[in-house]
PDB file of C-alpha atoms in Angstrom:
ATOM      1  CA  UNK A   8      11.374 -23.290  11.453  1.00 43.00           C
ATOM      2  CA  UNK A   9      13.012 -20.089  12.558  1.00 44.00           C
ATOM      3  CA  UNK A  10      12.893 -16.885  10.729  1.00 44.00           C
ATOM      4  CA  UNK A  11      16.038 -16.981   8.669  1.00 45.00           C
ATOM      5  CA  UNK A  12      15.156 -20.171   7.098  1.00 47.00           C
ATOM      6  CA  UNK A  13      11.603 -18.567   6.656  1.00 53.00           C
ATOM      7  CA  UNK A  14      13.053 -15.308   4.793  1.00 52.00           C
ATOM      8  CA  UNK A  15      15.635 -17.799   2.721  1.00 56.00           C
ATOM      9  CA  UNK A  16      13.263 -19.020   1.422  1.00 66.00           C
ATOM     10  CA  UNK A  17      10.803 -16.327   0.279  1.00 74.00           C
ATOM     11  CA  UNK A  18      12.013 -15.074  -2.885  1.00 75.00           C
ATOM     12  CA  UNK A  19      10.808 -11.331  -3.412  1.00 84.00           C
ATOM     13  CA  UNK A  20      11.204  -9.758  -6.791  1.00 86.00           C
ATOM     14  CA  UNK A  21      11.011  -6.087  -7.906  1.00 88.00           C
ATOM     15  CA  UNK A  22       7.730  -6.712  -9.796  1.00 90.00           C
ATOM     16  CA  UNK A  23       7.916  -3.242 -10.357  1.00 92.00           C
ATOM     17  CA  UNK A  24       4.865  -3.547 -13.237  1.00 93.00           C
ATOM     18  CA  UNK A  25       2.497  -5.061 -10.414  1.00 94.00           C
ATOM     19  CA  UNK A  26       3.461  -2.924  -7.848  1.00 94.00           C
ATOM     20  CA  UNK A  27       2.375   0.314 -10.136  1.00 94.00           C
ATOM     21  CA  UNK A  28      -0.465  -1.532 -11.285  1.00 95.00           C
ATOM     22  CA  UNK A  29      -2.131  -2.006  -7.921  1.00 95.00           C
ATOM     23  CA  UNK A  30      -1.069   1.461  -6.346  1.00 94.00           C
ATOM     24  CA  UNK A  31      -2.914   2.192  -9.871  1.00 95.00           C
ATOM     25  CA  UNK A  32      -5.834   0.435  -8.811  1.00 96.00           C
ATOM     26  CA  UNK A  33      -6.305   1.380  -5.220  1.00 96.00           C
ATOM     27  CA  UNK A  34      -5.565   5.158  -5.788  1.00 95.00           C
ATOM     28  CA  UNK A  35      -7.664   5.483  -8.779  1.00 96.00           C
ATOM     29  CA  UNK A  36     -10.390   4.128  -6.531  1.00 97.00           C
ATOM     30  CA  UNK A  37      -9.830   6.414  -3.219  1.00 96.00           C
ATOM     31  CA  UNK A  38      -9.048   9.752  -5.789  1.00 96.00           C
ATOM     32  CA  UNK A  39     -12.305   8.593  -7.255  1.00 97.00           C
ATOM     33  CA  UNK A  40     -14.471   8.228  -3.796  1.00 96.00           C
ATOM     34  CA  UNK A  41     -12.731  11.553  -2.407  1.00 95.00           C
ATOM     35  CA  UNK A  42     -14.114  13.657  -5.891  1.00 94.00           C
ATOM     36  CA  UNK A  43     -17.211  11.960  -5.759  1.00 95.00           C
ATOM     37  CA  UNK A  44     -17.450  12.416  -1.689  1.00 93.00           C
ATOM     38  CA  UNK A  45     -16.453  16.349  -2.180  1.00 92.00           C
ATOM     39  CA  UNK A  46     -19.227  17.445  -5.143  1.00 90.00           C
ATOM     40  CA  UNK A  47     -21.573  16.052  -3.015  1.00 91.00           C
ATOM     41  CA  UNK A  48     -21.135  16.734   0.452  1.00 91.00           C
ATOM     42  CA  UNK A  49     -18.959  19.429   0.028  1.00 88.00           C
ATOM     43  CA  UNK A  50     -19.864  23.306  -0.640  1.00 90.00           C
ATOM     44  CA  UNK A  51     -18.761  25.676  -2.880  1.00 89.00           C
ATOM     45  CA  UNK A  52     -15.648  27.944  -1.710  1.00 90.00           C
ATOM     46  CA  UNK A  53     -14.418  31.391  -2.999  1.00 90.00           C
ATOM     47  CA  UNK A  54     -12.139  29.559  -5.592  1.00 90.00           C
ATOM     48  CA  UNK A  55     -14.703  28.384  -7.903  1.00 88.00           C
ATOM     49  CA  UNK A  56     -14.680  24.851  -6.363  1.00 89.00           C
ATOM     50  CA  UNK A  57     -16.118  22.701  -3.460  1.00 91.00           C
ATOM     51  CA  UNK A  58     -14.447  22.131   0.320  1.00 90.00           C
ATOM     52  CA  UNK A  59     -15.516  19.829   2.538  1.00 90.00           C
ATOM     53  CA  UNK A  60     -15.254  21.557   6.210  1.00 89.00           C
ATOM     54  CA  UNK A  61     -15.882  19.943   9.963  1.00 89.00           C
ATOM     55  CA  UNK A  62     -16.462  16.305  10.258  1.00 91.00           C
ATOM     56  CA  UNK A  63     -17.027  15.454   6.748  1.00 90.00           C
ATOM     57  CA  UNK A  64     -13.411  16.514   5.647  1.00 91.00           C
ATOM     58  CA  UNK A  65     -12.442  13.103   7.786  1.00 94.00           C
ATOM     59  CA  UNK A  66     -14.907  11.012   5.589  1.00 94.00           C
ATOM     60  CA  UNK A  67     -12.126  10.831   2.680  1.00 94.00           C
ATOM     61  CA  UNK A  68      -9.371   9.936   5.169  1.00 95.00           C
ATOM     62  CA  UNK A  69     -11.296   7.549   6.909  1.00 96.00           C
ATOM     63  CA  UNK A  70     -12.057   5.755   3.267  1.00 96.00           C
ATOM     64  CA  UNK A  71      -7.975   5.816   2.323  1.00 96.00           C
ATOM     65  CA  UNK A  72      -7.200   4.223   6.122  1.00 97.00           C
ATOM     66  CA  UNK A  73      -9.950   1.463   5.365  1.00 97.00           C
ATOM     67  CA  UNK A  74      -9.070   0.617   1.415  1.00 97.00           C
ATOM     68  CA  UNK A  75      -5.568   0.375   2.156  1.00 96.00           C
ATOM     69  CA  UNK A  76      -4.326  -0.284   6.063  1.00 97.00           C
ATOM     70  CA  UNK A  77      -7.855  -2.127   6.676  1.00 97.00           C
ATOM     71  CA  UNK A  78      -8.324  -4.269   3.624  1.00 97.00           C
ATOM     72  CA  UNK A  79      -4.496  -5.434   4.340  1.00 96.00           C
ATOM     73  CA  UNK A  80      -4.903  -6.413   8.572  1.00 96.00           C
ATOM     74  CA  UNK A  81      -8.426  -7.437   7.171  1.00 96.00           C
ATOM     75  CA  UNK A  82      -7.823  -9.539   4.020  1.00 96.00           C
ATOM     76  CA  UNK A  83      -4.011  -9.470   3.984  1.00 95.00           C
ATOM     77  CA  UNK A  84      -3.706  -7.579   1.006  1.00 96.00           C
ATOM     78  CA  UNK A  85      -5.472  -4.239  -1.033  1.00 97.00           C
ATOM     79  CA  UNK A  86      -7.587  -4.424  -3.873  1.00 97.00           C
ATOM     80  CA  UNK A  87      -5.041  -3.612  -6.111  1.00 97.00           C
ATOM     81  CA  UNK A  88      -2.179  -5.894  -4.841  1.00 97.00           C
ATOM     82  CA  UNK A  89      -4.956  -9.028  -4.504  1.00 96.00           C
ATOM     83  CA  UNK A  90      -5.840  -8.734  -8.634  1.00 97.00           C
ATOM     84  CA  UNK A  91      -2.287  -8.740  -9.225  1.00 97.00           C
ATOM     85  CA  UNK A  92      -1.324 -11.539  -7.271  1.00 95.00           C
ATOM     86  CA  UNK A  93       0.971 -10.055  -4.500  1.00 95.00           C
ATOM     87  CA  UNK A  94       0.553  -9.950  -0.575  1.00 96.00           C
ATOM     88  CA  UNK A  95       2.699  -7.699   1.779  1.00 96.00           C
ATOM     89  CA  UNK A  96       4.437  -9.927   4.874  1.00 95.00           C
ATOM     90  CA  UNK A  97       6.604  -9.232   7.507  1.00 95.00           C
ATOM     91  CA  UNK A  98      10.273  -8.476   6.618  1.00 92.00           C
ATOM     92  CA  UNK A  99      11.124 -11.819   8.854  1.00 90.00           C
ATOM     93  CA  UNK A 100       8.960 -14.016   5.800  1.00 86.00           C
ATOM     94  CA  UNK A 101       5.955 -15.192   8.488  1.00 88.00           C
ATOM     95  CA  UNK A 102       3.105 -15.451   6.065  1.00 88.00           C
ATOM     96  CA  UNK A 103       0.595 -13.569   7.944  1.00 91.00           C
ATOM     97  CA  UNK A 104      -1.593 -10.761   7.773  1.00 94.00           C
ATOM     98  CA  UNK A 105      -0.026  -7.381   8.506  1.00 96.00           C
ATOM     99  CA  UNK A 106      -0.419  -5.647  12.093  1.00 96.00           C
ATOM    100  CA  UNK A 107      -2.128  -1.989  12.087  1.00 97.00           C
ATOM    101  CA  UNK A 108       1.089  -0.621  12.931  1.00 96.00           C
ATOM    102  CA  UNK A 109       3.291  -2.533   9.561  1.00 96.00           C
ATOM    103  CA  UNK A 110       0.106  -2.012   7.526  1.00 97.00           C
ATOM    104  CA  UNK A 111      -0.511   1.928   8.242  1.00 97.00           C
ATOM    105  CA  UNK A 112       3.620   2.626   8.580  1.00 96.00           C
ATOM    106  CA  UNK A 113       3.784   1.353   4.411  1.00 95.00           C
ATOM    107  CA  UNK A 114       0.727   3.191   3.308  1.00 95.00           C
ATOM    108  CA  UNK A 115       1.798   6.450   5.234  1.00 95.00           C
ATOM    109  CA  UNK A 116       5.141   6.832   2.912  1.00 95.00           C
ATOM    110  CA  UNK A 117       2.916   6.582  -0.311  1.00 93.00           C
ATOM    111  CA  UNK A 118       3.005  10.554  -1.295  1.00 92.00           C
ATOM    112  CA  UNK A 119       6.892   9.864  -1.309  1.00 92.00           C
ATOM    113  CA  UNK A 120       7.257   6.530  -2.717  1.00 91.00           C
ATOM    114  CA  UNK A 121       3.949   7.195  -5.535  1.00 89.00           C
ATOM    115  CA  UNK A 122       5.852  10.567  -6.088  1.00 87.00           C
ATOM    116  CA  UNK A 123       6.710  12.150  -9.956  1.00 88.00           C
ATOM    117  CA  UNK A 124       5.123   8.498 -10.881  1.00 84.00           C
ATOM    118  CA  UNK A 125       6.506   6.368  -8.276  1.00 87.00           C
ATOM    119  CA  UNK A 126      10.062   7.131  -9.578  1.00 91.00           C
ATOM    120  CA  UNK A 127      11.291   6.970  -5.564  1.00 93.00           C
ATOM    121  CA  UNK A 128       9.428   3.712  -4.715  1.00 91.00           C
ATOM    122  CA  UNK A 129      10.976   2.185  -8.350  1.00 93.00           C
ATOM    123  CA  UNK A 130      14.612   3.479  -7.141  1.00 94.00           C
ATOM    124  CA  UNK A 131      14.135   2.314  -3.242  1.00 94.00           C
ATOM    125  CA  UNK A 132      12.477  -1.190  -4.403  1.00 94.00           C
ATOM    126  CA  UNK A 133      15.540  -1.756  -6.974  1.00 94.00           C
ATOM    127  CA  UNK A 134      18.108  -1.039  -4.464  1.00 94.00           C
ATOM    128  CA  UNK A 135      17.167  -2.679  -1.800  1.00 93.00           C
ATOM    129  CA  UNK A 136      18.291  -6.091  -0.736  1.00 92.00           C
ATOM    130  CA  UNK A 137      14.372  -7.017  -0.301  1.00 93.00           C
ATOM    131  CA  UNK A 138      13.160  -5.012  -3.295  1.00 93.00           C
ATOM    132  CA  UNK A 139      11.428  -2.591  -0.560  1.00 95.00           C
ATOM    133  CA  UNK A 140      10.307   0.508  -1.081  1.00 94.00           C
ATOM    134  CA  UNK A 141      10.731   3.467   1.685  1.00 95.00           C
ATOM    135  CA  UNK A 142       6.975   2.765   3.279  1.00 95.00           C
ATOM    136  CA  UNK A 143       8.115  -1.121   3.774  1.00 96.00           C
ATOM    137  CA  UNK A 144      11.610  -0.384   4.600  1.00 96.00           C
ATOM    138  CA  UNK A 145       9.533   1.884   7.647  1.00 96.00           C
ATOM    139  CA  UNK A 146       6.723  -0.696   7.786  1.00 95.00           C
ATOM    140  CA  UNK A 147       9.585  -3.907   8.314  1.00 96.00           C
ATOM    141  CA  UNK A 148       7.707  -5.835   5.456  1.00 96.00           C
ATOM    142  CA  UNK A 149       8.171  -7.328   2.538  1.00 95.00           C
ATOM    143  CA  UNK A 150       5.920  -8.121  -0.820  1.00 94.00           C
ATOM    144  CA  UNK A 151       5.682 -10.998  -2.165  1.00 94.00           C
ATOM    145  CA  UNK A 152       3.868 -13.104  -5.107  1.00 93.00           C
ATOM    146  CA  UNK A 153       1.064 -14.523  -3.605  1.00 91.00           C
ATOM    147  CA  UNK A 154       2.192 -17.656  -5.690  1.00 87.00           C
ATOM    148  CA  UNK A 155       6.023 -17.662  -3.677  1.00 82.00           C
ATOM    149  CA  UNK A 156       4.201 -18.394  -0.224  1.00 81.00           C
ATOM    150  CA  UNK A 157       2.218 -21.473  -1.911  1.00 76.00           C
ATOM    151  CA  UNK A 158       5.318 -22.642  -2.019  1.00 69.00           C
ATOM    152  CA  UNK A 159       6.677 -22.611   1.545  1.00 63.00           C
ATOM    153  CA  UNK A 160       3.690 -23.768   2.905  1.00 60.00           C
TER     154      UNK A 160
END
């Protein structure tokens, strides 16, 4: 089968509810860590609250690269987008797990698409032909419901 008949036949939806809900999850999770990660390794600075300086500053960034590029080359999807049922592909509709490069290209745009409540990533992902938001327009993928690649299988 070549890849237009393979994209044909994915159907991707805005599932615009999902998509907050499991940038929801997996942020609420990493904010969560990187708090928890600076009152205890960190030490307190001249503002009243706690840094974290040298090599454990990297710990947090190390955690975000791992719950969201390495769960998705890992598992092929986050936390988040796994409990809601929806899987990021490539753009061409092969129903495989992400490369480092698709994976970390999506999740690097999430400050601009998650920003003033995700209000760019809702605008990108409802006019787009794909319903893709900036980081997958970059990334060349697509999300889908888990549920839609049963199908072409």
């Amino acid at each position: 089968m070549n890849e237009t008949n393979l994209t044909s036949k994915i159907k991707t939806e805005p599932n615009i509810g999902n998509r907050f809900a499991a940038g929801l999850v997996d942020y609420i999770i990493i904010y969560a860590v990187t708090f928890f990660l600076i009152y205890t390794l960190g030490e307190p600075n001249d503002e009243g609250g706690y840094s974290l300086n040298g090599l454990p500053g990297l710990i947090p960034i190390a955690f975000w690269l791992i719950m969201t590029v390495g769960l998705e080359i890992g598992f092929g999807a986050t936390l988040g987008n796994s409990l809601v049922g929806l899987k990021p592909i490539p753009k061409n509709g092969t129903n495989r797990k992400l490369t480092f490069g698709e994976s970390f290209k999506r999740h690097l745009l999430d400050p601009i698409d998650m920003f003033f409540f995700g209000l760019i990533g809702i605008i990108t992902i409802k006019n787009t032909d794909k319903n893709q938001r900036l980081g997958d327009i970059w990334g060349n993928t697509i999300v889908v419901k888990t549920s839609e690649l049963k199908k072409t299988e």
